[in-house]
CSV table of C-alpha atoms in Angstrom, one decimal:
chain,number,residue,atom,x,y,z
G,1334,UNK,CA,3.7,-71.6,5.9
G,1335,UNK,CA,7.4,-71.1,5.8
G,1336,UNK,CA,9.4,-74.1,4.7
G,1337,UNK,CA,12.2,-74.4,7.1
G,1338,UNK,CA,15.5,-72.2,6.5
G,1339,UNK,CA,13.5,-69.9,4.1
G,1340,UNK,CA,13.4,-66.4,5.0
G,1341,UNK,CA,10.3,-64.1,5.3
G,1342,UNK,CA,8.9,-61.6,3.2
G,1343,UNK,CA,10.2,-57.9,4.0
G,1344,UNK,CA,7.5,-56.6,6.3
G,1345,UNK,CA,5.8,-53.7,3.6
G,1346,UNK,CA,4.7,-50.3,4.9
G,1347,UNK,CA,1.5,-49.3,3.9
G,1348,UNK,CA,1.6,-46.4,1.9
G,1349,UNK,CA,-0.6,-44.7,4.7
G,1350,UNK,CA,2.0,-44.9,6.8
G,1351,UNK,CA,4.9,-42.8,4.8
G,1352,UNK,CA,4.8,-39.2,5.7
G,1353,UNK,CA,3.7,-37.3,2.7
G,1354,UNK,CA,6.3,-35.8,0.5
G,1355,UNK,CA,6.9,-31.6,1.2
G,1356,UNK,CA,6.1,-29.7,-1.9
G,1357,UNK,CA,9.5,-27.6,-2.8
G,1358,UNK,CA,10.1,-24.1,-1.3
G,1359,UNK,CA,9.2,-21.5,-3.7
G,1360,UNK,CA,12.3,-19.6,-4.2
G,1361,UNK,CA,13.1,-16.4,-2.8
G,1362,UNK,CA,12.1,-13.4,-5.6
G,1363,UNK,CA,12.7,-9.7,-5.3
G,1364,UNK,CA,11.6,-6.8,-6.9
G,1365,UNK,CA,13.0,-3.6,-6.5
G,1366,UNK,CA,12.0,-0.4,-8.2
G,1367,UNK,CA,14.5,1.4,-10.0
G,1368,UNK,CA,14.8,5.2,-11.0
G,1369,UNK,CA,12.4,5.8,-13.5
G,1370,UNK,CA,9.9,3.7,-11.6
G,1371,UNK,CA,10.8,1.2,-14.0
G,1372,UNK,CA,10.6,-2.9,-12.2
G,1373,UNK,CA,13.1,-5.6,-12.0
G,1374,UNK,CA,12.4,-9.2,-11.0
G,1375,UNK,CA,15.4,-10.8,-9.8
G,1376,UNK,CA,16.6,-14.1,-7.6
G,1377,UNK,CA,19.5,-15.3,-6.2
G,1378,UNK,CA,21.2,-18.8,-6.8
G,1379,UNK,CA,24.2,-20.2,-5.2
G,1380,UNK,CA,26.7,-22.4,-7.2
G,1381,UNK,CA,29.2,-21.7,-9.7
G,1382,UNK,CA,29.0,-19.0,-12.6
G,1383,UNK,CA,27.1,-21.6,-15.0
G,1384,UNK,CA,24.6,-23.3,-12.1
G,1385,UNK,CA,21.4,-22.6,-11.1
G,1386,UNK,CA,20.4,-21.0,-14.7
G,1387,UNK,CA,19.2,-17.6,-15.7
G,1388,UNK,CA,20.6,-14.4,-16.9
G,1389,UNK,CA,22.1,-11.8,-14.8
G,1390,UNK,CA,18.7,-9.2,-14.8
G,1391,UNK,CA,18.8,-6.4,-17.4
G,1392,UNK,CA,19.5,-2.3,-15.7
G,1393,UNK,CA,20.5,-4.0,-12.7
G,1394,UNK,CA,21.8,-2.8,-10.5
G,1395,UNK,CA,21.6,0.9,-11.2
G,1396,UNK,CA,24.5,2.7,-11.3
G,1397,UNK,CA,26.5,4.9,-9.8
G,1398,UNK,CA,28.7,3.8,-7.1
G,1399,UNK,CA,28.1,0.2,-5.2
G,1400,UNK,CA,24.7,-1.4,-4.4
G,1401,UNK,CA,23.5,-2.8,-1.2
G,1402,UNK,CA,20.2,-4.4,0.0
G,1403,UNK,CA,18.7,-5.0,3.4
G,1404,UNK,CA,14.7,-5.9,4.4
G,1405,UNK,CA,13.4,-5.1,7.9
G,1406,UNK,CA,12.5,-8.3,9.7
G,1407,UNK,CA,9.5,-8.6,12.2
G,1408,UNK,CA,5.3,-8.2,12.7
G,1409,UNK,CA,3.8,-6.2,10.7
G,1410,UNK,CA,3.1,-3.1,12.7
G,1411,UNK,CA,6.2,-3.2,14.3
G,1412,UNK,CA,8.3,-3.5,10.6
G,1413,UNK,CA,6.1,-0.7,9.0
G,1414,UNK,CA,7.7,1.7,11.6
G,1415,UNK,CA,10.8,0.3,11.3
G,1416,UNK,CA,10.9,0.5,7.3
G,1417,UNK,CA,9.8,4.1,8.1
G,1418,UNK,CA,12.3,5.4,10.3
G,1419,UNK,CA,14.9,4.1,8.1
G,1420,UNK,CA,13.5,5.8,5.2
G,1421,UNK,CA,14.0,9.0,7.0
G,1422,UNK,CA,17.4,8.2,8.4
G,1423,UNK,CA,18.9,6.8,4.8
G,1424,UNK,CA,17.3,10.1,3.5
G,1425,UNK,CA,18.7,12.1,6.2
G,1426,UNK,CA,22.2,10.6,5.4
G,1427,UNK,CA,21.9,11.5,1.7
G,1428,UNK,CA,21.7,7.5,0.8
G,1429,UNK,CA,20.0,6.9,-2.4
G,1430,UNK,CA,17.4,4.3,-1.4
G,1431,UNK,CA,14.7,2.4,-4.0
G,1432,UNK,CA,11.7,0.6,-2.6
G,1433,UNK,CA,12.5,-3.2,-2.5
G,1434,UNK,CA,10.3,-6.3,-1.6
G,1435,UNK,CA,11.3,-9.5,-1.0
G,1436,UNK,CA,8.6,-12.6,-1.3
G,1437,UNK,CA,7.9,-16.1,-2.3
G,1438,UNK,CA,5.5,-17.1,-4.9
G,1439,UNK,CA,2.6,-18.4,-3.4
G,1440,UNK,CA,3.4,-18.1,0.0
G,1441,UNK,CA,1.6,-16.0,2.9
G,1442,UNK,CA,2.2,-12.2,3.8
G,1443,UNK,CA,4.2,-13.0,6.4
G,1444,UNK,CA,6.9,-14.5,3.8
G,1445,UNK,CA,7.1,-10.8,2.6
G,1446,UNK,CA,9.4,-8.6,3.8
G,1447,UNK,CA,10.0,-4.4,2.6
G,1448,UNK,CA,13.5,-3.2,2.3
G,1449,UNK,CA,16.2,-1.1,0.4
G,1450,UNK,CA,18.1,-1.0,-2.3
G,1451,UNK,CA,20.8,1.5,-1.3
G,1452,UNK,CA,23.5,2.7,-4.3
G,1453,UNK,CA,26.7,4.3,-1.9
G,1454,UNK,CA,30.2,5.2,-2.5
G,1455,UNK,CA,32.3,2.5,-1.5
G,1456,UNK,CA,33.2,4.7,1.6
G,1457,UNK,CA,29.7,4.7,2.7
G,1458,UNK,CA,29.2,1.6,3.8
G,1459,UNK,CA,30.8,1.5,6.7
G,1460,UNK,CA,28.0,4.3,7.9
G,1461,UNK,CA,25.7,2.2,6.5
G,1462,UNK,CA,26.5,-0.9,8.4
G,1463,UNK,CA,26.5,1.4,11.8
G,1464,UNK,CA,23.0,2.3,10.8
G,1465,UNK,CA,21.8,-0.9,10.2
G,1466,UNK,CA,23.4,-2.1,13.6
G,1467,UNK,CA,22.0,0.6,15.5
G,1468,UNK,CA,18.5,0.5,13.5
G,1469,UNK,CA,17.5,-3.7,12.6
G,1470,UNK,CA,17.3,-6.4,15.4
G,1471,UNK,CA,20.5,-8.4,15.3
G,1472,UNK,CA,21.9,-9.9,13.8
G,1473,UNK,CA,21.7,-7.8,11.0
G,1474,UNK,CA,22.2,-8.7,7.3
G,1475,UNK,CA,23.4,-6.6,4.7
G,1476,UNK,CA,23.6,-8.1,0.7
G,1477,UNK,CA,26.1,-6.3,-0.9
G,1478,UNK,CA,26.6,-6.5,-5.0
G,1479,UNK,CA,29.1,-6.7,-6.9
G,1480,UNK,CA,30.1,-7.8,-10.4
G,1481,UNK,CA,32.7,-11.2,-10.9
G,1482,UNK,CA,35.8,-11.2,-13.8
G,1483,UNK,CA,33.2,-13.4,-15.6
G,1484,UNK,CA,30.7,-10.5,-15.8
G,1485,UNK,CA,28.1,-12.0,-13.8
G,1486,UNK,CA,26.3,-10.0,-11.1
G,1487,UNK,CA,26.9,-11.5,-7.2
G,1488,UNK,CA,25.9,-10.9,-4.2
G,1489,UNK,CA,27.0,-11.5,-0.8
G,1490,UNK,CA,25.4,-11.7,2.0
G,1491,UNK,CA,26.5,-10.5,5.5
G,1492,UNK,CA,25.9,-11.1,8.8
G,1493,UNK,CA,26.9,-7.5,10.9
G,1494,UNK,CA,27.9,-8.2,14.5
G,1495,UNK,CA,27.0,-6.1,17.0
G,1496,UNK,CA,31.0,-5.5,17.7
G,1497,UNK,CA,31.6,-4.0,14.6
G,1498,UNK,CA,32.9,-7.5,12.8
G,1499,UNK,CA,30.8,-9.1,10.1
G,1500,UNK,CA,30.9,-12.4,8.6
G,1501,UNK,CA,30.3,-13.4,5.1
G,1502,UNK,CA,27.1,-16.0,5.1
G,1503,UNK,CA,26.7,-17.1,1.8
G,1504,UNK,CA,27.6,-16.2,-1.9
G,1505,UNK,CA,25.0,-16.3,-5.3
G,1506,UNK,CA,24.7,-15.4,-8.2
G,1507,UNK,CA,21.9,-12.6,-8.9
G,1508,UNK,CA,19.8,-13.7,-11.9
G,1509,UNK,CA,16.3,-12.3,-13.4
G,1510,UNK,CA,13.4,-13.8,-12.7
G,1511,UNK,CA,10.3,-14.3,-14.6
G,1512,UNK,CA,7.5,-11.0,-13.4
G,1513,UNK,CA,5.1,-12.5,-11.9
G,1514,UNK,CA,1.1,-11.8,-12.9
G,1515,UNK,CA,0.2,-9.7,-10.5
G,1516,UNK,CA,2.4,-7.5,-8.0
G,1517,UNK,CA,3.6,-9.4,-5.1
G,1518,UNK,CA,2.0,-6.7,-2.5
G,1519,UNK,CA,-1.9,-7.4,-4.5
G,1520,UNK,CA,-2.3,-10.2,-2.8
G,1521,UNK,CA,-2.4,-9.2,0.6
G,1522,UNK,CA,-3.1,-5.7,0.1
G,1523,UNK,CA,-6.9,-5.9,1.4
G,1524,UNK,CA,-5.5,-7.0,4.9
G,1525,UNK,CA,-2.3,-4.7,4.9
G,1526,UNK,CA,-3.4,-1.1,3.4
G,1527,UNK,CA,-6.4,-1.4,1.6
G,1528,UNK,CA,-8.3,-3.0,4.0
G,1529,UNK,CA,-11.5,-4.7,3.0
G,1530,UNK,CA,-13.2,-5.0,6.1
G,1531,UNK,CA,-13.8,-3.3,9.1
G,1532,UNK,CA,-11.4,-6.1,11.4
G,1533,UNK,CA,-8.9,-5.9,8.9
G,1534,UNK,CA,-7.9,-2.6,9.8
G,1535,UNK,CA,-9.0,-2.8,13.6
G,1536,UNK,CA,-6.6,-5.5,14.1
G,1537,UNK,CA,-3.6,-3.2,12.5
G,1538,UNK,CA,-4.9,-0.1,15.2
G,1539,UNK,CA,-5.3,-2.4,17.9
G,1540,UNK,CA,-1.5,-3.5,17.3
G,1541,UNK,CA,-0.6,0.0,18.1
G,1542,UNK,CA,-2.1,0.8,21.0
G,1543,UNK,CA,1.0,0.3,23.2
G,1544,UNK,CA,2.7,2.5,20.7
G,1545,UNK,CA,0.2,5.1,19.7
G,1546,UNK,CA,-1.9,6.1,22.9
G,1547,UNK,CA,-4.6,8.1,20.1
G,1548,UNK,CA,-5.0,4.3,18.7
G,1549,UNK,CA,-7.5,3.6,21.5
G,1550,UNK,CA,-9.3,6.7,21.3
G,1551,UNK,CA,-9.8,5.7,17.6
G,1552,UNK,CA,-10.7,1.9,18.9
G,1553,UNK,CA,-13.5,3.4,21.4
G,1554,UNK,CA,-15.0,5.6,18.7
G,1555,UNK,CA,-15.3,2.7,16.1
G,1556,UNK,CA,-16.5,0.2,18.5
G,1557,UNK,CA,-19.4,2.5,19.2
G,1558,UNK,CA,-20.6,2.2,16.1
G,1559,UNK,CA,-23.0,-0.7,14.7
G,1560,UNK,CA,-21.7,-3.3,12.7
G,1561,UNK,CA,-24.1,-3.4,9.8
G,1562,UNK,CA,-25.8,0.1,10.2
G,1563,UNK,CA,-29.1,0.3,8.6
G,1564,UNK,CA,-29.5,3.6,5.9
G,1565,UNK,CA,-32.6,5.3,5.5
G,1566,UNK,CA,-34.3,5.5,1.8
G,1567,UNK,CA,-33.2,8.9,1.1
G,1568,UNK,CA,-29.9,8.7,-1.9
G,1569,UNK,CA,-26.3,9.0,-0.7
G,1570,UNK,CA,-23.8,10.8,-2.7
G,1571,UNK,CA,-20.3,10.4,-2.8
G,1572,UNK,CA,-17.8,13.0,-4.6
G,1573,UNK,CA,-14.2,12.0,-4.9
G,1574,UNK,CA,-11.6,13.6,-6.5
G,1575,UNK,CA,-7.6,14.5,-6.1
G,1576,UNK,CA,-7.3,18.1,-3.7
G,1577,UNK,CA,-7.7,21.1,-5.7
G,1578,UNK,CA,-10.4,19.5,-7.8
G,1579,UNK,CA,-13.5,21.8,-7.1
G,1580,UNK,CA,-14.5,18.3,-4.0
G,1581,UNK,CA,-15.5,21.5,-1.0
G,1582,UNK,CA,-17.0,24.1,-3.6
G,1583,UNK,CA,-19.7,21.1,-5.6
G,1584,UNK,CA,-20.5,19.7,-2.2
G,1585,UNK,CA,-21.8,22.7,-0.3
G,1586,UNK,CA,-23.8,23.9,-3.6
G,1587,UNK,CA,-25.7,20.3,-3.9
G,1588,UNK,CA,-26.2,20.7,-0.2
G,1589,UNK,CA,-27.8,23.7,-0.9
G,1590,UNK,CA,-29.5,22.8,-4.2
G,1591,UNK,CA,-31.0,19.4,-2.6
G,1592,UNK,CA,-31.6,20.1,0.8
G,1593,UNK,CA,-29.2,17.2,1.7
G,1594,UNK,CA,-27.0,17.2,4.6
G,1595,UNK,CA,-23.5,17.5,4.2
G,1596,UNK,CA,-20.9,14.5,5.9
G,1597,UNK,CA,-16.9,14.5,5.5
G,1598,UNK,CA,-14.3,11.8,5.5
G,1599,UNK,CA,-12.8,11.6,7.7
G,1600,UNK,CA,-16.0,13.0,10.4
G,1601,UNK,CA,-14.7,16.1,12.6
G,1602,UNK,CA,-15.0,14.1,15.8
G,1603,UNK,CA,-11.4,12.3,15.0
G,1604,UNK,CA,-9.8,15.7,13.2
G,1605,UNK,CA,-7.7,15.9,16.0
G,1606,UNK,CA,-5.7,12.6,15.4
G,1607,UNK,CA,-5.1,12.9,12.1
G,1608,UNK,CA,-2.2,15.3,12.0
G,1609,UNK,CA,-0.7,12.1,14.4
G,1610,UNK,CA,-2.0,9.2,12.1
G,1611,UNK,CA,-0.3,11.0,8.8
G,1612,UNK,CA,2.7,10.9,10.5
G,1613,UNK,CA,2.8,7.3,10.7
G,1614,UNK,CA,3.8,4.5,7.8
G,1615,UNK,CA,1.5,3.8,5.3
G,1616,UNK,CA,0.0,0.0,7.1
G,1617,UNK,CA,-1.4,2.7,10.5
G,1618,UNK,CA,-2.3,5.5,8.6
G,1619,UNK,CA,-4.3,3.4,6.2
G,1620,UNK,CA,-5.5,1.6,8.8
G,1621,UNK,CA,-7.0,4.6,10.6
G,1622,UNK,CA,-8.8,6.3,7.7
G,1623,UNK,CA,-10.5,3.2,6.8
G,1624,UNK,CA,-11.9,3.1,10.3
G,1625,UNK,CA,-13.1,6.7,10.1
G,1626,UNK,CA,-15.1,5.6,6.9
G,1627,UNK,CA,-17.1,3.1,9.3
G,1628,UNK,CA,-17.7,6.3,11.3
G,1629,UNK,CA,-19.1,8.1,8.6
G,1630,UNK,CA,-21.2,5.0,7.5
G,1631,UNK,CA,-23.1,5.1,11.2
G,1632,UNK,CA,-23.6,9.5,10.3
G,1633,UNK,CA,-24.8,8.4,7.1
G,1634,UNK,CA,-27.4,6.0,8.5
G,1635,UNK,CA,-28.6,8.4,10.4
G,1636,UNK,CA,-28.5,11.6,8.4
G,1637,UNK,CA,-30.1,9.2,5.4
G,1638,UNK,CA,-33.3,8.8,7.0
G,1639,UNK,CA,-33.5,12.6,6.9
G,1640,UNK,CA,-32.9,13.9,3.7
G,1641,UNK,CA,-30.2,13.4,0.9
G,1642,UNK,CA,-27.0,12.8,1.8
G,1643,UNK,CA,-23.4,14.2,0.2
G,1644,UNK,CA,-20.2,13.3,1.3
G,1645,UNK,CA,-16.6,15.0,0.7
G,1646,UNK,CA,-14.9,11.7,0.0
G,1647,UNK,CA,-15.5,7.8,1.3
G,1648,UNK,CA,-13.7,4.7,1.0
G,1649,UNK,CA,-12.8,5.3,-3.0
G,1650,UNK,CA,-10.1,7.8,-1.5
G,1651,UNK,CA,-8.4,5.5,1.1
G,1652,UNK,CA,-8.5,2.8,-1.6
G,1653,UNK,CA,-6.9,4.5,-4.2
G,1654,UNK,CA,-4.0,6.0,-2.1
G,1655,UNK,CA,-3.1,3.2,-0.8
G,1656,UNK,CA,-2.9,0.5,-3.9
G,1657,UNK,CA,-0.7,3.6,-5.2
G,1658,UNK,CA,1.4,3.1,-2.7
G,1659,UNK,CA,2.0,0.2,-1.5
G,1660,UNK,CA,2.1,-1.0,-5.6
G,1661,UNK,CA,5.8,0.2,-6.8
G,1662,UNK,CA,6.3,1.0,-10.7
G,1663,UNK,CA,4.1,2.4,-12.9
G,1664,UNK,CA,0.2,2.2,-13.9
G,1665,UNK,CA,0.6,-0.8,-15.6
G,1666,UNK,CA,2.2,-2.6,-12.4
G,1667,UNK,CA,-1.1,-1.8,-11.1
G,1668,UNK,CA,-3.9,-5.2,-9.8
G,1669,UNK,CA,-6.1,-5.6,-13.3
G,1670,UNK,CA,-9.1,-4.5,-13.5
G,1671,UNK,CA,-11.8,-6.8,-11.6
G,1672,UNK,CA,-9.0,-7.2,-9.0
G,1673,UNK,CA,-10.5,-7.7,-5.4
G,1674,UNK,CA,-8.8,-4.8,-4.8
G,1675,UNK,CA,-11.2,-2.4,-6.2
G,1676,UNK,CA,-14.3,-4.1,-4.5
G,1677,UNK,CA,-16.3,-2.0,-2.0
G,1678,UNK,CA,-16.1,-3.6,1.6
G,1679,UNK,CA,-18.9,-5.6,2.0
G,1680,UNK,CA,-19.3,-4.4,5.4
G,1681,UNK,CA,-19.2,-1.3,5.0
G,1682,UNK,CA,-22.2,1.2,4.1
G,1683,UNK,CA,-22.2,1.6,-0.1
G,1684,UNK,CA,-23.2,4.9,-1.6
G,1685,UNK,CA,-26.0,5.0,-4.3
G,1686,UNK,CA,-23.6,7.3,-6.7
G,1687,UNK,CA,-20.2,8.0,-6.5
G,1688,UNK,CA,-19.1,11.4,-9.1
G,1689,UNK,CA,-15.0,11.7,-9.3
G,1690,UNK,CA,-14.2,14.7,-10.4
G,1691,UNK,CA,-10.9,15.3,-12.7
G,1692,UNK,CA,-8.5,18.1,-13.8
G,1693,UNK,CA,-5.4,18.2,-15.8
G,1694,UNK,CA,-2.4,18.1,-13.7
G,1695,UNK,CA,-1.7,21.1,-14.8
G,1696,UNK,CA,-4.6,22.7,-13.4
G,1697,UNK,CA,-5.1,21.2,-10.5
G,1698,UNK,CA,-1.1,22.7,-9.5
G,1699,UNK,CA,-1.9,25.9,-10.5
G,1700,UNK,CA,-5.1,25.6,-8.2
G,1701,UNK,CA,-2.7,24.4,-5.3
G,1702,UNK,CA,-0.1,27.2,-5.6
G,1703,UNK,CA,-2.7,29.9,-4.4
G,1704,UNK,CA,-4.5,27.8,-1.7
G,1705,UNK,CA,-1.6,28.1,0.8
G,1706,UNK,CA,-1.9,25.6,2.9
G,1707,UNK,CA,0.0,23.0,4.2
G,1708,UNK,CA,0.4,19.9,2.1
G,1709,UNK,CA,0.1,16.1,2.9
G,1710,UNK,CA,2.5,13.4,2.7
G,1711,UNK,CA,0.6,12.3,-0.4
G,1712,UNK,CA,0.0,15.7,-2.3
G,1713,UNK,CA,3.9,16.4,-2.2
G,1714,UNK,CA,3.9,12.4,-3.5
G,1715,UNK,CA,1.4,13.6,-6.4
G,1716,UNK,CA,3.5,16.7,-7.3
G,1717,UNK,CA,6.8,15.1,-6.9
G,1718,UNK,CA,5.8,12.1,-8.7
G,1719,UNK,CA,3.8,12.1,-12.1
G,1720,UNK,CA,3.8,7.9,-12.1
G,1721,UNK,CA,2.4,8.1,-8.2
G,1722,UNK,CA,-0.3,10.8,-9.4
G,1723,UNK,CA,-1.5,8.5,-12.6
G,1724,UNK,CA,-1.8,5.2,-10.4
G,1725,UNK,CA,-4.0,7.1,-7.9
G,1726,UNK,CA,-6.0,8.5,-10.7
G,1727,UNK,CA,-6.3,4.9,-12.3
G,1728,UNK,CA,-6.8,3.3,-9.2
G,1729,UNK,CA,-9.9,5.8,-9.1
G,1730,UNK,CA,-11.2,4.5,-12.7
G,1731,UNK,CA,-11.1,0.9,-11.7
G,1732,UNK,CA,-13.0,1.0,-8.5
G,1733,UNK,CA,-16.3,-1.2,-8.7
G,1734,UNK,CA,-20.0,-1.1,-7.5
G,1735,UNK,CA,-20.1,1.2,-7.0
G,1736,UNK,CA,-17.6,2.6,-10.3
G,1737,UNK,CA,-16.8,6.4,-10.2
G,1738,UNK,CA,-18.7,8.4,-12.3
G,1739,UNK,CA,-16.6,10.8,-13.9
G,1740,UNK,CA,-17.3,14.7,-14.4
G,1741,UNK,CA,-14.4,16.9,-16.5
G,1742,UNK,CA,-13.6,19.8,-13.2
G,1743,UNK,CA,-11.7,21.8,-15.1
G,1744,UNK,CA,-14.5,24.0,-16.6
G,1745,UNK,CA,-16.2,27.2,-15.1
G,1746,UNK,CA,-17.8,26.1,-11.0
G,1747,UNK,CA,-20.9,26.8,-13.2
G,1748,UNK,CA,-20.7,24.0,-15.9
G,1749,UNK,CA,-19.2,21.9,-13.5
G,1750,UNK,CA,-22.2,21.9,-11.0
G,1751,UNK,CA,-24.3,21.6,-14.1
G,1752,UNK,CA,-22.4,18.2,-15.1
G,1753,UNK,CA,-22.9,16.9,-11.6
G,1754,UNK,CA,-26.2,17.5,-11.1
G,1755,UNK,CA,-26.9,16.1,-14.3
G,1756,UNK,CA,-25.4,13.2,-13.3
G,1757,UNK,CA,-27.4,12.9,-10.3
G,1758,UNK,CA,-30.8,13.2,-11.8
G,1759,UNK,CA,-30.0,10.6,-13.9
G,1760,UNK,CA,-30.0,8.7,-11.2
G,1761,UNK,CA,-32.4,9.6,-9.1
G,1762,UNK,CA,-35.1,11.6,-11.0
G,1763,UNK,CA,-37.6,12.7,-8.5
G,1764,UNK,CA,-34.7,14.9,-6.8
């Protein structure tokens, strides 16, 4: 009991009751690729010159003339175009534009956004506000950089009215930040290019069937096929390889020298979407070839009950484009090895042997200069780009269960059949 005039006890909150304490925001990272293909990991921090820590990032930003930075806001499908189109426009306009990505440690994919790092003369940025204003959902931002009297890199970011005003929304201090263990785009690269299942990609192509009407088409075909198809007991074959490598002539000779049937990825019966698809950003095109692999899986169940079965290229292709793409810098930016990354989809159909055959560079461009025909988006990447060209080729050497087998292409057609058949009746010896 109370004695009288005393006062009670503070009534105590059970510590049930207190809402739990919010874990801190990651901070905000960037990394933009810089000429060379070389990485830098920067942040920005708002206070004075000495708050917030960290030193101002080293070959950043590259010179000449001022730097600018924007990301494209929005759903994934509908930013991949975006980021595409202004690509072609900054290109168009004779911007020079480096791959940036913005993220947050730890956080989901949808924290991630792609963007630019655009160098201009200081009279260009008034065209490149009007582009961003006619291009990006307002409001749009632009960060522009600039270096302070105390030699410390700033950046300001701006809010662009639709008018033709802007106002200035906040000012930090640009400071490197510590690279983190993996690329930012690894960890979400299975659901946004690389695509390890079969609903990973069919979600991206059924985003885009109120903006690509062949999506569908694509959708119908795929849904027609089983789920889990089951193969037949006769071996499948796989042989990757770059373009130019010898992929057309070794497959039609094993078809002939093992009686096997002969399947292509992507099959015939989507040939005429592809010219469409390649047109597209890297997220739908990606998306689209590794659908047509779960076409060629229900062609292989079937043809594998048959006889032997070879195939001009399967999932190892669509993999190894697309890590080397959507992974900026060099080879040894690239996922390590035993990364998910280089897992075969478990729902897909798996090869018994997979033989990758390789040239010297070299070689393979002497091959491509009397072909004559029109090249891809990626071949002009693997000419135009030696650091592109070794990350596919690695991306190739890291892929797991199956791993490529490797055969040296560049000798005679003769040798070279010799290698691969050697390498297939080590496997199987009663073919």
């Amino acid at each position: 009991m109370l004695r009288r005039g005393a006062l009670p006890p503070p009534l105590l909150r059970s510590p049930m009751a207190l809402p739990p304490a919010r874990p801190p925001r990651p901070e905000r990272r960037f990394v933009a690729e810089l000429p060379g293909c070389e990485l830098v990991d920067f942040a920005c921090r708002r206070g004075g010159s000495a708050g917030g820590g960290g030193a101002r990032p080293r070959g950043f930003p590259p010179g000449p003339g001022r730097c600018y930075s924007f990301c494209v806001p929005g759903e994934p499908v509908r930013a991949a175009r975006l980021h595409e189109r202004l690509r072609r426009e900054l290109s168009q306009a004779a911007f020079a534009a480096l791959p940036l990505l913005s993220y947050r440690p730890g956080a989901a994919a949808a924290a991630r956004e792609r963007g630019f790092l655009v160098r201009a003369a200081p009279e260009g940025e008034r065209a490149l506000e009007e582009l961003l204003r006619r291009c990006l959902p307002a409001p749009a931002h632009l960060a522009v950089y600039q270096e302070g009297e105390d030699g410390q890199l700033w950046r300001g970011l701006w809010r662009l009215a639709e008018a033709g005003g802007k106002e200035l929304l906040s000012r930090a201090r640009v400071v490197g930040a510590p690279p983190p263990a993996s690329h930012p785009a690894a960890a979400h690269l299975r659901d946004a290019a690389g695509f390890g299942s079969r609903p990973a990609a069919r979600r991206v192509l059924q985003e885009c069937t109120t903006l690509i009407p062949e999506a569908k088409a694509v959708l119908d075909l795929v849904d027609k096929c089983p789920k889990l198809p089951k193969r037949g007991s006769f071996p499948v074959i796989v042989i990757e390889g770059l373009d130019a490598t010898g992929k057309t002539t070794i497959t039609r000779s094993l078809k002939d020298l093992l009686n096997a049937i002969l399947l292509r990825s992507p099959p015939s019966c989507v040939s005429q979407w592809r010219k469409r698809f390649d047109d597209e950003p890297t997220l739908i095109r990606k998306a689209f070839y590794a659908l047509t692999n779960y076409i060629v899986a229900s062609e292989i169940a079937e043809a594998s009950t048959k006889s032997p079965v070879i195939i001009d290229r399967y999932w190892h292709s669509t993999a190894a484009y697309a890590i080397a793409t959507e992974i900026s810098g060099k080879v040894s930016d690239l996922p390590p090895v035993h990364h998910p990354v280089y897992c075969w989809p478990e729902d897909l159909l798996k090869p018994d042997l997979v033989i990758l055959l390789t040239v010297s560079p070299e070689e393979r461009i002497q091959r491509l200069q009397g072909r004559g025909i029109e090249k891809t988006r990626e071949e002009e990447e693997l000419e135009a780009n030696r650091f592109f060209r070794q990350k596919v080729e690695e991306s190739y050497r890291r892929m797991e269960n199956p791993a490529c087998q490797l055969v040296d292409a560049s000798l005679s057609r003769e040798e070279v059949l010799k290698d691969v058949l050697h390498q297939i009746k080590k496997h199987f010896p009663s073919l």
